[in-house]
Coordinates of C-alpha atoms in Angstrom, one line a residue:
M1 CA 0.0 0.0 0.0
S2 CA 1.0 3.6 -0.6
T3 CA -0.2 6.7 1.1
A4 CA 0.4 10.3 0.1
I5 CA 0.0 13.1 2.6
L6 CA -0.8 16.5 1.0
T7 CA 0.6 19.4 2.9
G8 CA 0.5 23.2 2.6
T9 CA -2.1 25.5 1.2
P10 CA -4.8 23.9 -1.1
V11 CA -4.9 25.1 -4.7
P12 CA -8.4 25.1 -6.2
G13 CA -8.6 23.1 -9.5
S14 CA -5.3 21.4 -9.0
P15 CA -5.1 18.0 -10.6
L16 CA -2.5 16.9 -8.1
E17 CA -4.8 14.6 -6.0
G18 CA -6.0 12.8 -9.1
D19 CA -2.4 12.3 -10.3
L20 CA -1.4 10.8 -7.0
R21 CA -4.4 8.4 -7.1
S22 CA -3.5 7.4 -10.6
L23 CA 0.0 6.4 -9.2
G24 CA -1.7 4.2 -6.7
F25 CA -1.6 6.4 -3.6
D26 CA -4.3 6.8 -1.0
V27 CA -4.4 10.5 -0.5
R28 CA -4.9 12.3 2.8
T29 CA -4.6 16.0 3.6
A30 CA -2.7 17.7 6.5
P31 CA -3.4 21.4 7.0
D32 CA -0.1 21.9 8.8
A33 CA 3.0 20.0 9.8
A34 CA 1.6 18.9 13.2
A35 CA -1.3 17.2 11.4
A36 CA 1.2 15.6 9.0
V37 CA 3.0 14.1 12.0
G38 CA -0.3 12.5 13.2
L39 CA -1.3 11.2 9.8
L40 CA 2.2 9.7 9.3
A41 CA 1.9 7.9 12.6
A42 CA -1.4 6.4 11.5
V43 CA 0.0 4.9 8.3
P44 CA 1.0 1.2 8.7
P45 CA 4.8 0.8 9.0
A46 CA 4.9 -1.6 6.0
D47 CA 3.4 1.1 3.7
R48 CA 5.2 3.5 1.4
V49 CA 4.4 7.1 2.4
A50 CA 4.8 10.4 0.5
L51 CA 4.8 14.0 1.5
V52 CA 3.6 16.3 -1.3
D53 CA 3.0 20.0 -1.2
Q54 CA -0.4 20.9 -2.5
R55 CA 1.1 23.8 -4.6
F56 CA 3.2 21.3 -6.6
V57 CA 3.2 21.8 -10.3
G58 CA 5.0 19.4 -12.6
H59 CA 4.7 16.5 -14.9
L60 CA 3.1 13.3 -13.8
H61 CA 6.2 11.3 -14.8
A62 CA 8.3 13.6 -12.5
L63 CA 6.1 12.5 -9.6
R64 CA 6.3 8.9 -10.8
L65 CA 10.1 9.0 -10.8
A66 CA 10.2 10.5 -7.4
L67 CA 7.5 8.6 -5.6
T68 CA 7.2 5.1 -7.2
D69 CA 10.7 3.8 -7.9
P70 CA 11.2 0.8 -5.7
R71 CA 15.0 0.8 -5.8
F72 CA 15.5 3.6 -3.4
P73 CA 14.5 3.8 0.3
A74 CA 13.9 7.6 0.0
A75 CA 13.6 9.8 -3.1
A76 CA 12.4 13.4 -3.8
V77 CA 11.9 16.2 -6.2
T78 CA 11.0 19.7 -5.3
G79 CA 7.8 19.6 -3.3
A80 CA 7.5 15.8 -3.1
L81 CA 9.2 13.2 -0.9
T82 CA 8.7 9.5 -0.5
A83 CA 10.0 6.9 1.9
Q84 CA 9.7 3.1 1.7
P85 CA 9.3 1.0 4.9
E86 CA 13.0 0.8 5.6
A87 CA 13.2 4.6 5.7
R88 CA 10.0 5.2 7.5
A89 CA 11.6 5.5 11.0
A90 CA 14.0 8.1 9.7
L91 CA 11.2 10.0 8.0
S92 CA 9.2 10.1 11.2
V93 CA 12.2 11.5 13.1
A94 CA 13.0 14.1 10.4
L95 CA 9.3 15.2 10.2
A96 CA 9.1 15.6 14.0
T97 CA 12.4 17.5 14.0
V98 CA 11.3 19.9 11.3
T99 CA 7.9 20.3 12.9
N100 CA 9.6 21.2 16.3
G101 CA 11.9 23.7 14.5
T102 CA 15.1 22.1 15.6
A103 CA 16.4 21.3 12.2
A104 CA 16.2 24.8 10.7
N105 CA 19.8 25.8 11.2
R106 CA 21.4 22.6 9.7
T107 CA 18.9 22.2 6.8
D108 CA 18.8 25.8 5.5
A109 CA 21.8 25.4 3.1
K110 CA 20.7 22.0 1.6
A111 CA 17.1 23.0 1.2
D112 CA 17.9 26.4 -0.3
A113 CA 20.3 24.8 -2.8
A114 CA 17.5 22.3 -3.7
V115 CA 15.1 25.2 -4.5
R116 CA 17.6 27.2 -6.5
T117 CA 18.2 24.2 -8.8
G118 CA 14.6 23.3 -8.9
G119 CA 15.3 19.8 -7.5
A120 CA 16.7 18.8 -10.9
G121 CA 13.5 19.9 -12.6
L122 CA 12.4 23.5 -13.2
A123 CA 15.4 25.7 -12.5
T124 CA 14.8 28.8 -10.4
G125 CA 17.2 31.6 -9.6
P126 CA 17.6 34.6 -7.4
G127 CA 15.3 36.7 -9.7
D128 CA 12.6 34.1 -10.0
P129 CA 9.4 34.5 -7.9
A130 CA 9.8 30.8 -6.8
T131 CA 13.1 31.5 -5.1
R132 CA 13.0 31.3 -1.3
T133 CA 15.9 31.9 1.1
A134 CA 14.2 31.3 4.5
S135 CA 13.9 27.6 5.5
A136 CA 10.5 28.2 7.1
E137 CA 9.1 29.2 3.6
L138 CA 10.2 26.0 1.9
P139 CA 7.8 23.2 1.2
L140 CA 7.5 20.8 4.1
A141 CA 8.7 18.0 1.9
D142 CA 11.9 19.8 1.0
R143 CA 12.7 20.6 4.6
V144 CA 12.1 17.0 5.7
G145 CA 14.2 15.7 2.8
A146 CA 17.1 18.0 3.8
A147 CA 16.7 16.8 7.4
L148 CA 16.8 13.2 6.2
D149 CA 20.0 13.9 4.3
A150 CA 21.5 15.6 7.3
D151 CA 20.7 12.7 9.5
G152 CA 22.4 10.2 7.2
T153 CA 19.5 8.8 5.2
A154 CA 20.4 9.1 1.5
V155 CA 17.6 10.7 -0.5
Q156 CA 17.7 9.9 -4.2
H157 CA 17.0 12.8 -6.6
P158 CA 16.0 11.4 -10.0
E159 CA 17.4 13.1 -13.1
L160 CA 14.4 14.8 -14.6
G161 CA 16.0 16.4 -17.7
S162 CA 13.3 18.5 -19.3
L163 CA 10.5 17.4 -16.9
V164 CA 9.2 20.0 -14.5
A165 CA 8.8 19.7 -10.7
A166 CA 8.3 23.0 -8.8
V167 CA 6.4 24.7 -6.0
P168 CA 5.6 28.2 -7.2
D169 CA 4.9 30.9 -4.6
G170 CA 2.2 32.9 -6.3
P171 CA -0.2 33.1 -9.2
A172 CA 2.4 34.5 -11.6
A173 CA 5.0 31.9 -10.8
R174 CA 2.3 29.2 -11.0
E175 CA 1.3 30.3 -14.5
E176 CA 5.0 30.2 -15.5
A177 CA 5.4 26.7 -14.1
L178 CA 2.2 25.5 -15.9
A179 CA 3.5 27.0 -19.2
A180 CA 6.8 25.1 -18.7
V181 CA 4.8 21.9 -18.1
A182 CA 2.7 22.4 -21.2
A183 CA 5.9 23.0 -23.3
V184 CA 7.2 19.5 -22.7
D185 CA 5.6 16.2 -23.8
D186 CA 5.6 14.1 -20.7
E187 CA 4.9 10.9 -22.6
A188 CA 7.7 11.5 -25.1
V189 CA 10.2 12.0 -22.4
R190 CA 9.0 8.8 -20.6
L191 CA 9.4 6.8 -23.8
R192 CA 12.9 8.1 -24.5
S193 CA 14.0 7.4 -20.9
A194 CA 12.7 3.8 -21.2
V195 CA 15.6 3.1 -23.6
K196 CA 19.1 2.5 -22.2
A197 CA 21.4 5.5 -22.4
R198 CA 24.1 3.3 -23.8
D199 CA 23.6 0.3 -26.1
G200 CA 24.9 -1.4 -29.2
F201 CA 24.3 -0.2 -32.8
F202 CA 21.8 -2.9 -33.7
T203 CA 19.8 -2.5 -30.6
T204 CA 19.8 1.3 -30.8
F205 CA 18.8 1.7 -34.4
C206 CA 17.0 -1.6 -35.3
I207 CA 15.2 -2.6 -32.1
S208 CA 14.6 0.3 -29.7
P209 CA 12.8 2.6 -32.2
Y210 CA 9.8 0.3 -32.0
S211 CA 10.4 -1.9 -29.0
R212 CA 9.7 1.1 -26.7
Y213 CA 6.2 1.2 -28.1
L214 CA 5.8 -2.5 -27.5
A215 CA 6.9 -1.8 -23.9
R216 CA 4.2 0.9 -23.6
W217 CA 1.6 -1.5 -25.1
C218 CA 2.6 -4.1 -22.4
A219 CA 2.3 -1.5 -19.6
R220 CA -1.1 -0.3 -20.7
R221 CA -2.3 -3.9 -20.6
G222 CA -1.0 -4.6 -17.1
L223 CA 1.9 -6.9 -18.2
T224 CA 5.0 -7.0 -16.0
P225 CA 8.6 -7.1 -17.0
N226 CA 8.9 -10.6 -15.5
Q227 CA 6.2 -11.8 -17.8
V228 CA 7.9 -10.3 -20.8
T229 CA 11.3 -11.8 -19.7
T230 CA 9.7 -15.2 -19.4
A231 CA 8.1 -14.8 -22.8
S232 CA 11.5 -14.0 -24.2
L233 CA 13.0 -17.2 -22.7
L234 CA 10.1 -19.4 -24.0
T235 CA 10.5 -17.9 -27.5
A236 CA 14.2 -18.6 -27.4
L237 CA 13.6 -22.1 -26.3
V238 CA 11.1 -22.6 -29.1
A239 CA 13.8 -21.2 -31.5
A240 CA 16.3 -23.8 -30.1
G241 CA 13.7 -26.5 -30.7
C242 CA 13.2 -25.3 -34.3
A243 CA 17.0 -25.4 -34.8
A244 CA 17.1 -28.9 -33.4
T245 CA 14.9 -30.2 -36.3
G246 CA 17.8 -29.9 -38.6
T247 CA 15.6 -28.8 -41.5
R248 CA 16.0 -25.6 -43.6
G249 CA 12.5 -24.5 -42.6
G250 CA 13.4 -25.1 -39.0
Y251 CA 16.5 -23.1 -39.3
V252 CA 14.6 -20.2 -40.9
A253 CA 12.0 -20.3 -38.1
A254 CA 14.7 -20.5 -35.5
G255 CA 16.5 -17.4 -36.8
L256 CA 13.2 -15.4 -36.9
L257 CA 12.2 -16.5 -33.4
L258 CA 15.6 -15.7 -32.0
L259 CA 15.3 -12.2 -33.3
F260 CA 11.9 -11.8 -31.8
S261 CA 13.2 -13.2 -28.5
F262 CA 15.8 -10.4 -28.6
V263 CA 13.0 -7.8 -29.2
L264 CA 11.2 -9.1 -26.1
D265 CA 14.6 -9.1 -24.2
C266 CA 14.9 -5.3 -25.0
T267 CA 11.2 -4.8 -24.2
D268 CA 11.3 -6.2 -20.7
G269 CA 14.0 -3.7 -19.6
Q270 CA 12.2 -0.8 -21.3
L271 CA 9.0 -1.8 -19.7
A272 CA 10.7 -1.8 -16.3
R273 CA 12.1 1.7 -16.9
Y274 CA 8.8 2.9 -18.4
S275 CA 6.7 1.8 -15.6
L276 CA 9.4 1.7 -12.8
Q277 CA 8.6 -2.0 -12.1
Y278 CA 12.0 -3.0 -10.7
S279 CA 12.1 -6.1 -8.6
T280 CA 14.6 -8.6 -7.1
M281 CA 13.0 -11.4 -9.0
G282 CA 13.2 -9.4 -12.2
A283 CA 16.9 -8.8 -11.5
W284 CA 17.5 -12.5 -11.2
L285 CA 15.6 -13.4 -14.3
D286 CA 17.2 -10.6 -16.4
A287 CA 20.7 -11.6 -15.2
T288 CA 20.4 -15.3 -16.0
F289 CA 17.9 -15.7 -18.8
D290 CA 20.1 -14.1 -21.5
R291 CA 22.8 -16.8 -20.9
A292 CA 20.2 -19.6 -20.7
K293 CA 18.6 -18.5 -24.0
E294 CA 21.9 -18.2 -25.9
Y295 CA 23.4 -21.5 -24.6
A296 CA 20.2 -23.4 -25.2
Y297 CA 20.2 -22.1 -28.7
Y298 CA 23.8 -23.4 -29.2
A299 CA 22.6 -26.8 -28.0
G300 CA 19.6 -26.7 -30.5
L301 CA 22.0 -25.9 -33.3
A302 CA 24.2 -28.8 -32.3
L303 CA 21.3 -31.2 -32.2
G304 CA 20.1 -30.0 -35.6
A305 CA 23.5 -30.5 -37.1
A306 CA 23.6 -34.0 -35.6
R307 CA 20.4 -34.9 -37.4
G308 CA 22.1 -33.9 -40.6
G309 CA 25.1 -36.0 -39.9
D310 CA 27.4 -33.2 -38.7
D311 CA 28.8 -33.4 -35.2
V312 CA 29.4 -29.8 -34.0
W313 CA 29.1 -30.3 -30.2
A314 CA 32.8 -29.4 -29.8
L315 CA 32.2 -26.1 -31.6
A316 CA 29.0 -25.4 -29.5
L317 CA 30.9 -26.1 -26.3
A318 CA 33.9 -24.0 -27.5
A319 CA 31.5 -21.1 -28.2
M320 CA 30.0 -21.3 -24.8
V321 CA 33.4 -21.4 -23.1
L322 CA 34.7 -18.5 -25.1
Q323 CA 31.6 -16.4 -24.5
S324 CA 31.6 -17.1 -20.7
V325 CA 35.3 -16.4 -20.3
R326 CA 34.9 -13.2 -22.3
H327 CA 32.2 -12.1 -19.9
F328 CA 34.4 -12.9 -16.9
V329 CA 37.1 -10.7 -18.3
D330 CA 34.6 -7.9 -18.4
F331 CA 33.2 -8.6 -14.9
S332 CA 36.6 -8.9 -13.2
F333 CA 38.0 -5.8 -14.8
N334 CA 35.0 -3.7 -13.9
E335 CA 35.0 -5.0 -10.3
A336 CA 38.7 -4.4 -9.9
N337 CA 38.4 -0.8 -11.0
A338 CA 34.9 0.1 -9.8
D339 CA 36.2 2.1 -6.8
S340 CA 40.0 2.2 -7.3
T341 CA 41.7 5.5 -6.4
A342 CA 44.4 7.2 -8.2
A343 CA 48.0 6.7 -7.0
T344 CA 50.1 9.7 -6.0
V345 CA 53.5 10.8 -7.0
N346 CA 55.1 13.6 -4.9
G347 CA 51.7 14.2 -3.3
K348 CA 49.9 14.7 -6.6
A349 CA 47.3 12.3 -8.1
V350 CA 48.3 10.4 -11.2
V351 CA 45.3 10.3 -13.5
G352 CA 44.8 9.2 -17.1
T353 CA 46.6 6.7 -19.3
P354 CA 47.6 6.8 -23.0
T355 CA 44.8 4.4 -23.8
T356 CA 42.1 6.4 -22.0
A357 CA 43.4 9.6 -23.7
L358 CA 43.1 7.8 -27.1
S359 CA 39.7 6.6 -26.3
S360 CA 38.6 10.1 -25.3
R361 CA 39.9 11.5 -28.6
L362 CA 38.0 8.8 -30.6
D363 CA 34.8 9.5 -28.7
S364 CA 34.9 13.0 -30.3
V365 CA 34.5 11.3 -33.7
G366 CA 30.9 10.0 -33.7
W367 CA 31.2 7.1 -36.1
T368 CA 34.2 5.6 -34.2
V369 CA 32.0 5.2 -31.1
W370 CA 29.5 3.0 -33.0
V371 CA 32.3 1.0 -34.7
R372 CA 34.0 0.3 -31.4
R373 CA 30.6 -0.8 -29.9
M374 CA 30.0 -3.1 -32.8
I375 CA 33.4 -4.9 -33.0
V376 CA 33.0 -6.1 -29.4
L377 CA 30.0 -8.1 -30.7
P378 CA 27.5 -7.2 -28.0
I379 CA 24.4 -9.2 -27.6
G380 CA 22.3 -7.4 -30.3
E381 CA 24.9 -7.7 -33.0
R382 CA 25.8 -11.3 -31.9
W383 CA 22.2 -12.5 -31.9
A384 CA 21.5 -10.8 -35.2
M385 CA 24.5 -12.5 -36.8
I386 CA 23.5 -15.9 -35.3
A387 CA 19.9 -15.5 -36.5
V388 CA 20.8 -14.6 -40.1
L389 CA 23.5 -17.2 -40.5
T390 CA 21.2 -19.9 -39.0
A391 CA 18.5 -19.1 -41.6
L392 CA 20.9 -18.9 -44.6
T393 CA 23.8 -21.4 -43.8
T394 CA 24.6 -24.4 -41.6
P395 CA 25.2 -24.7 -37.8
R396 CA 28.9 -25.3 -38.5
I397 CA 29.2 -22.0 -40.3
V398 CA 27.3 -20.3 -37.5
F399 CA 29.8 -21.5 -34.9
Y400 CA 32.8 -20.7 -37.1
A401 CA 31.6 -17.1 -37.4
L402 CA 30.7 -16.9 -33.8
L403 CA 34.0 -18.2 -32.6
A404 CA 36.0 -15.9 -34.9
G405 CA 33.9 -12.8 -34.0
C406 CA 34.0 -13.5 -30.2
A407 CA 37.7 -14.3 -30.3
F408 CA 38.5 -11.0 -32.0
A409 CA 36.3 -9.1 -29.6
A410 CA 37.9 -10.9 -26.6
C411 CA 41.4 -10.0 -27.8
Y412 CA 40.4 -6.4 -28.6
T413 CA 38.8 -5.7 -25.2
T414 CA 41.3 -7.7 -23.1
A415 CA 44.3 -6.1 -24.8
G416 CA 42.9 -2.6 -24.2
R417 CA 42.2 -3.4 -20.5
V418 CA 45.7 -4.9 -20.0
L419 CA 47.2 -1.7 -21.4
R420 CA 45.1 0.4 -19.2
S421 CA 46.0 -1.7 -16.1
V422 CA 49.7 -1.5 -16.6
T423 CA 49.8 2.2 -17.5
R424 CA 47.3 3.5 -15.0
K425 CA 48.7 4.2 -11.6
A426 CA 45.9 3.2 -9.2
V427 CA 45.4 1.8 -5.8
R428 CA 42.8 -1.1 -5.6
T429 CA 40.5 -0.9 -2.6
D430 CA 40.0 -3.8 -0.1
R431 CA 36.5 -4.2 -1.4
A432 CA 37.7 -4.6 -5.0
A433 CA 40.4 -7.1 -3.9
Q434 CA 37.8 -9.1 -2.0
A435 CA 35.5 -9.1 -5.0
L436 CA 38.2 -10.6 -7.1
A437 CA 38.9 -13.2 -4.5
D438 CA 35.2 -14.1 -4.4
L439 CA 35.1 -14.3 -8.2
A440 CA 38.0 -16.8 -8.1
D441 CA 35.6 -19.4 -6.8
T442 CA 38.3 -21.0 -4.7
G443 CA 37.5 -24.4 -3.2
P444 CA 38.7 -26.2 -0.1
L445 CA 41.8 -27.7 -1.8
A446 CA 43.2 -24.4 -3.0
E447 CA 42.3 -22.9 0.3
L448 CA 44.5 -25.4 2.1
V449 CA 47.4 -24.6 -0.2
A450 CA 46.9 -20.9 0.2
R451 CA 47.0 -21.1 4.0
A452 CA 50.2 -23.1 3.8
V453 CA 52.1 -20.8 1.5
R454 CA 50.5 -17.4 2.4
R455 CA 53.6 -16.0 4.1
P456 CA 56.2 -16.7 1.4
V457 CA 53.8 -15.9 -1.5
R458 CA 53.2 -12.4 -0.1
A459 CA 56.8 -11.6 -0.9
L460 CA 56.4 -12.5 -4.5
P461 CA 56.5 -9.7 -7.1
G462 CA 53.1 -8.4 -8.3
V463 CA 52.7 -10.2 -11.6
L464 CA 54.1 -13.6 -10.5
P465 CA 50.9 -15.0 -8.9
L466 CA 49.1 -14.4 -12.3
L467 CA 51.9 -16.1 -14.1
V468 CA 51.7 -19.0 -11.7
A469 CA 47.9 -19.3 -12.4
L470 CA 48.6 -19.3 -16.1
A471 CA 51.3 -21.9 -15.8
G472 CA 49.0 -24.2 -13.7
G473 CA 46.1 -23.8 -16.1
A474 CA 48.4 -24.5 -19.1
A475 CA 49.7 -27.6 -17.4
A476 CA 46.2 -29.0 -16.7
V477 CA 44.8 -28.2 -20.2
G478 CA 48.0 -29.3 -21.9
V479 CA 48.1 -32.7 -20.2
A480 CA 44.4 -33.2 -21.2
A481 CA 45.1 -32.2 -24.8
F482 CA 48.3 -34.1 -25.4
G483 CA 48.8 -36.7 -22.6
P484 CA 47.3 -40.2 -22.3
L485 CA 43.8 -39.9 -20.8
D486 CA 43.9 -43.2 -18.9
S487 CA 47.1 -42.6 -16.9
P488 CA 48.0 -40.9 -13.6
L489 CA 49.6 -38.1 -15.7
L490 CA 46.2 -36.6 -16.1
I491 CA 45.6 -36.5 -12.3
L492 CA 49.1 -35.1 -11.8
G493 CA 48.3 -32.2 -14.2
A494 CA 45.1 -31.5 -12.2
L495 CA 47.1 -31.6 -8.9
V496 CA 49.6 -29.1 -10.3
Y497 CA 46.6 -26.9 -11.1
V498 CA 45.3 -27.2 -7.5
L499 CA 48.8 -26.2 -6.2
T500 CA 49.2 -23.2 -8.5
S501 CA 45.6 -22.0 -7.9
G502 CA 46.3 -21.9 -4.1
I503 CA 49.5 -19.9 -4.7
A504 CA 47.7 -17.5 -7.0
V505 CA 45.1 -16.6 -4.4
A506 CA 47.3 -16.7 -1.3
H507 CA 48.1 -12.9 -1.5
R508 CA 45.9 -9.8 -1.6
M509 CA 44.6 -9.4 -5.2
G510 CA 45.7 -5.8 -5.5
G511 CA 48.1 -6.1 -8.4
P512 CA 47.5 -4.3 -11.7
L513 CA 46.8 -7.5 -13.5
D514 CA 45.3 -9.6 -10.7
W515 CA 41.8 -9.1 -12.3
L516 CA 42.9 -11.6 -14.9
V517 CA 43.2 -14.4 -12.3
P518 CA 39.4 -15.3 -12.1
P519 CA 39.1 -15.4 -16.0
V520 CA 42.2 -17.7 -16.1
F521 CA 40.5 -20.1 -13.7
R522 CA 37.3 -20.0 -15.8
A523 CA 39.2 -20.7 -19.0
T524 CA 41.2 -23.5 -17.4
E525 CA 38.2 -25.3 -15.9
Y526 CA 35.9 -24.9 -18.9
G527 CA 38.8 -25.6 -21.4
F528 CA 39.9 -28.7 -19.5
L529 CA 36.3 -30.1 -19.8
L530 CA 36.2 -29.2 -23.5
V531 CA 39.5 -30.8 -24.4
L532 CA 38.9 -33.9 -22.3
A533 CA 35.4 -34.6 -23.7
A534 CA 36.6 -34.0 -27.3
R535 CA 39.5 -36.4 -26.9
A536 CA 37.5 -39.0 -25.1
D537 CA 35.7 -39.7 -28.5
V538 CA 32.8 -41.6 -26.9
P539 CA 29.1 -41.0 -27.5
G540 CA 27.5 -38.4 -25.3
A541 CA 30.8 -37.1 -23.8
L542 CA 30.6 -33.7 -25.4
P543 CA 26.9 -33.1 -24.7
A544 CA 27.5 -34.1 -21.1
A545 CA 30.4 -31.7 -20.9
F546 CA 28.2 -29.0 -22.4
G547 CA 25.7 -29.6 -19.6
L548 CA 28.4 -29.5 -16.9
V549 CA 29.9 -26.3 -18.2
A550 CA 26.5 -24.7 -18.4
A551 CA 25.7 -25.6 -14.8
V552 CA 29.1 -24.4 -13.5
A553 CA 28.8 -21.2 -15.6
Y554 CA 25.4 -20.5 -14.0
H555 CA 27.0 -20.6 -10.6
H556 CA 29.7 -18.2 -11.7
Y557 CA 27.2 -15.8 -13.3
D558 CA 25.2 -15.9 -10.1
T559 CA 28.3 -15.0 -8.1
V560 CA 28.9 -12.0 -10.4
Y561 CA 25.4 -10.6 -10.0
R562 CA 25.4 -11.0 -6.3
I563 CA 28.6 -9.0 -6.0
R564 CA 27.5 -6.4 -8.5
G565 CA 24.3 -5.9 -6.4
G566 CA 26.4 -5.3 -3.3
A567 CA 25.1 -8.5 -1.6
G568 CA 28.5 -10.2 -1.5
A569 CA 29.5 -13.6 -2.8
P570 CA 27.5 -16.8 -2.3
P571 CA 28.0 -18.5 1.1
R572 CA 31.3 -20.2 1.5
G573 CA 29.4 -23.4 2.3
L574 CA 28.0 -23.4 -1.2
V575 CA 31.4 -22.9 -2.8
R576 CA 32.9 -25.7 -0.7
A577 CA 30.0 -28.0 -1.5
L578 CA 30.6 -27.4 -5.2
G579 CA 34.3 -28.1 -4.7
G580 CA 35.6 -24.9 -6.2
H581 CA 37.0 -24.7 -9.7
E582 CA 40.1 -26.7 -8.8
G583 CA 38.2 -29.4 -6.9
R584 CA 35.9 -30.0 -9.9
T585 CA 38.8 -30.1 -12.3
L586 CA 40.6 -32.7 -10.1
L587 CA 37.4 -34.8 -9.8
V588 CA 36.9 -34.9 -13.5
A589 CA 40.6 -35.8 -14.0
V590 CA 40.3 -38.7 -11.6
L591 CA 37.1 -40.0 -13.2
A592 CA 38.6 -39.7 -16.7
A593 CA 41.8 -41.5 -15.7
L594 CA 39.8 -44.4 -14.1
T595 CA 37.1 -44.7 -16.7
T596 CA 37.5 -47.4 -19.3
A597 CA 36.9 -46.8 -23.0
E598 CA 33.9 -49.1 -22.9
S599 CA 32.0 -47.3 -20.1
G600 CA 32.8 -43.9 -21.4
L601 CA 32.9 -40.5 -19.6
A602 CA 29.4 -39.3 -20.4
P603 CA 27.6 -40.8 -17.3
E604 CA 30.1 -39.4 -14.9
L605 CA 30.0 -35.9 -16.4
T606 CA 26.2 -36.0 -16.5
V607 CA 25.9 -36.9 -12.8
I608 CA 28.3 -34.1 -11.8
A609 CA 26.3 -31.7 -14.0
V610 CA 23.0 -32.6 -12.4
L611 CA 24.5 -32.3 -8.8
V612 CA 26.1 -28.9 -9.6
A613 CA 22.9 -27.6 -11.2
V614 CA 20.6 -28.7 -8.4
I615 CA 22.8 -27.4 -5.6
A616 CA 23.7 -24.1 -7.3
L617 CA 20.1 -23.4 -8.6
A618 CA 18.5 -24.2 -5.2
E619 CA 20.7 -21.7 -3.4
S620 CA 20.4 -19.2 -6.1
I621 CA 16.6 -19.3 -6.0
R622 CA 16.6 -19.1 -2.2
F623 CA 18.7 -15.9 -2.4
W624 CA 17.1 -14.1 -5.3
V625 CA 13.5 -14.5 -3.9
S626 CA 14.6 -13.3 -0.5
S627 CA 14.0 -9.7 0.7
G628 CA 17.7 -9.0 0.9
A629 CA 18.4 -9.6 -2.8
P630 CA 19.5 -6.6 -4.8
A631 CA 17.5 -5.1 -7.7
V632 CA 20.3 -5.3 -10.2
H633 CA 19.6 -4.1 -13.7
D634 CA 22.1 -3.8 -16.5
E635 CA 22.5 -0.3 -18.0
G636 CA 24.8 -0.3 -21.0
E637 CA 26.3 -3.7 -20.5
T638 CA 27.3 -5.3 -23.8
A639 CA 26.4 -8.8 -22.6

């Protein structure tokens, strides 16, 4: 439930009360601040509550942004303030403080600044009739918002752009504000803001121009973003099923359905932004369904090719491995640098790098921005390429093109980030170092090694732990690729990997290239499974390995989105139960070395895949449907 308390002097003919009711608020009126205190106390603690000045003039969408966004405990624009249940206690204290007059001295500056800037809406200045300099003359909502800020409760001020939110003082100022409202098309602004500020070329110019209207159509019919997200998943699964038929008609239908699934994928986020329907469940669905759709489609292509006598399971698994590792390069780099601080030389901050300077110069040339967004093969361009090639060619050609494009994109982005890391003088925070340690997915075996060697490893030069991780990964994958599969040598290679993994994580991950350690672990584990299953050359080994990599990748993506949402890594008990990357690698090596050619490796990999999927998915569902899960939504991520 939501309750709006109207304060201040009533304005005859004002549509404000109707606007608030259209936003789902039960409206009550308080003639003065003391009455507002009493009304606030009567609102159930579990309800959202808003304080709105009756003189408010502005766009309906300005009120919607300030009063209905579920992501923020408290939010405000000029003349309107809202608080969700978690901020209700602080709101009660702030309102009582302002009512008693004890907050005037400390809130004057903040409140007056808010009025002079129009609360990010209609700007006012010293010569404007709406300008006020005495705190007592400010709207009650503005004074309470300033008190909330002063007492340590963050109040979100949404970016309104050309939208208007103001509390004019007199008739002349009110007419001016109403004219400013009439000059801006509220709905056009709302539609534009539903689209991501940063997206790929294909999405920006080929999808968003009409998908935003589809989002509005869904909103007007009461559909939720979660329903659209689910429809996108189901459409992609049907597309995978069409691809699995192995017929030309099936491939054409698969390509068309994949494109439509992507349209729906864009629509769900636009619907969430259009109607401000953010949720923790939506965050989880949005974060995981894209990967599920794409990898299910890979499997469908592989099944379709098999029907035509062409075995491309190795290519399908390689595409999934490459795409997942590429994502982890992005995730690790971003987490490592999210809150790093510039290093200092002779007391002065060292900022900028040659690569960032070049990037800034290129940004001034418009067409280069789009070229650089396209060559990293974001989800829009990638899915468009997959869809067109599916309809016109064969699954083998689809995977060849996908592997070539993703490999180039991975080399391009990784090289640039390595150059930035080695040239940028920055100090990594403890939070970032811990995030990298959590992304490593270290299991109990590597933990034991890390404890044993922590003291000597701390003395190693900065880049050496990364080199040790690379050497261990190369040893494990190399033995799987070139050594005998039914000998202890395979187990020895995995044991070397366990040892080097422990050494790599035994020190604080604060070096300039330590963000590469988690992607190295992902590439080793996934690559080890790919090479082993391909060399086993027994029926079902590659599909089983595909399923195992998919299950493990889900666990890793889940870890990423928890960290990005500020909720921390999954419980250590879950990571230990799944064995960690090094434990799973050793287990698969032991099973492969002990498995006879007659029995094959497929049953063992299938059992491990099922166990990993059940354990990881159960914990993931428990977390994401809990009240403490973050509302994470991607803005500008290439995916």
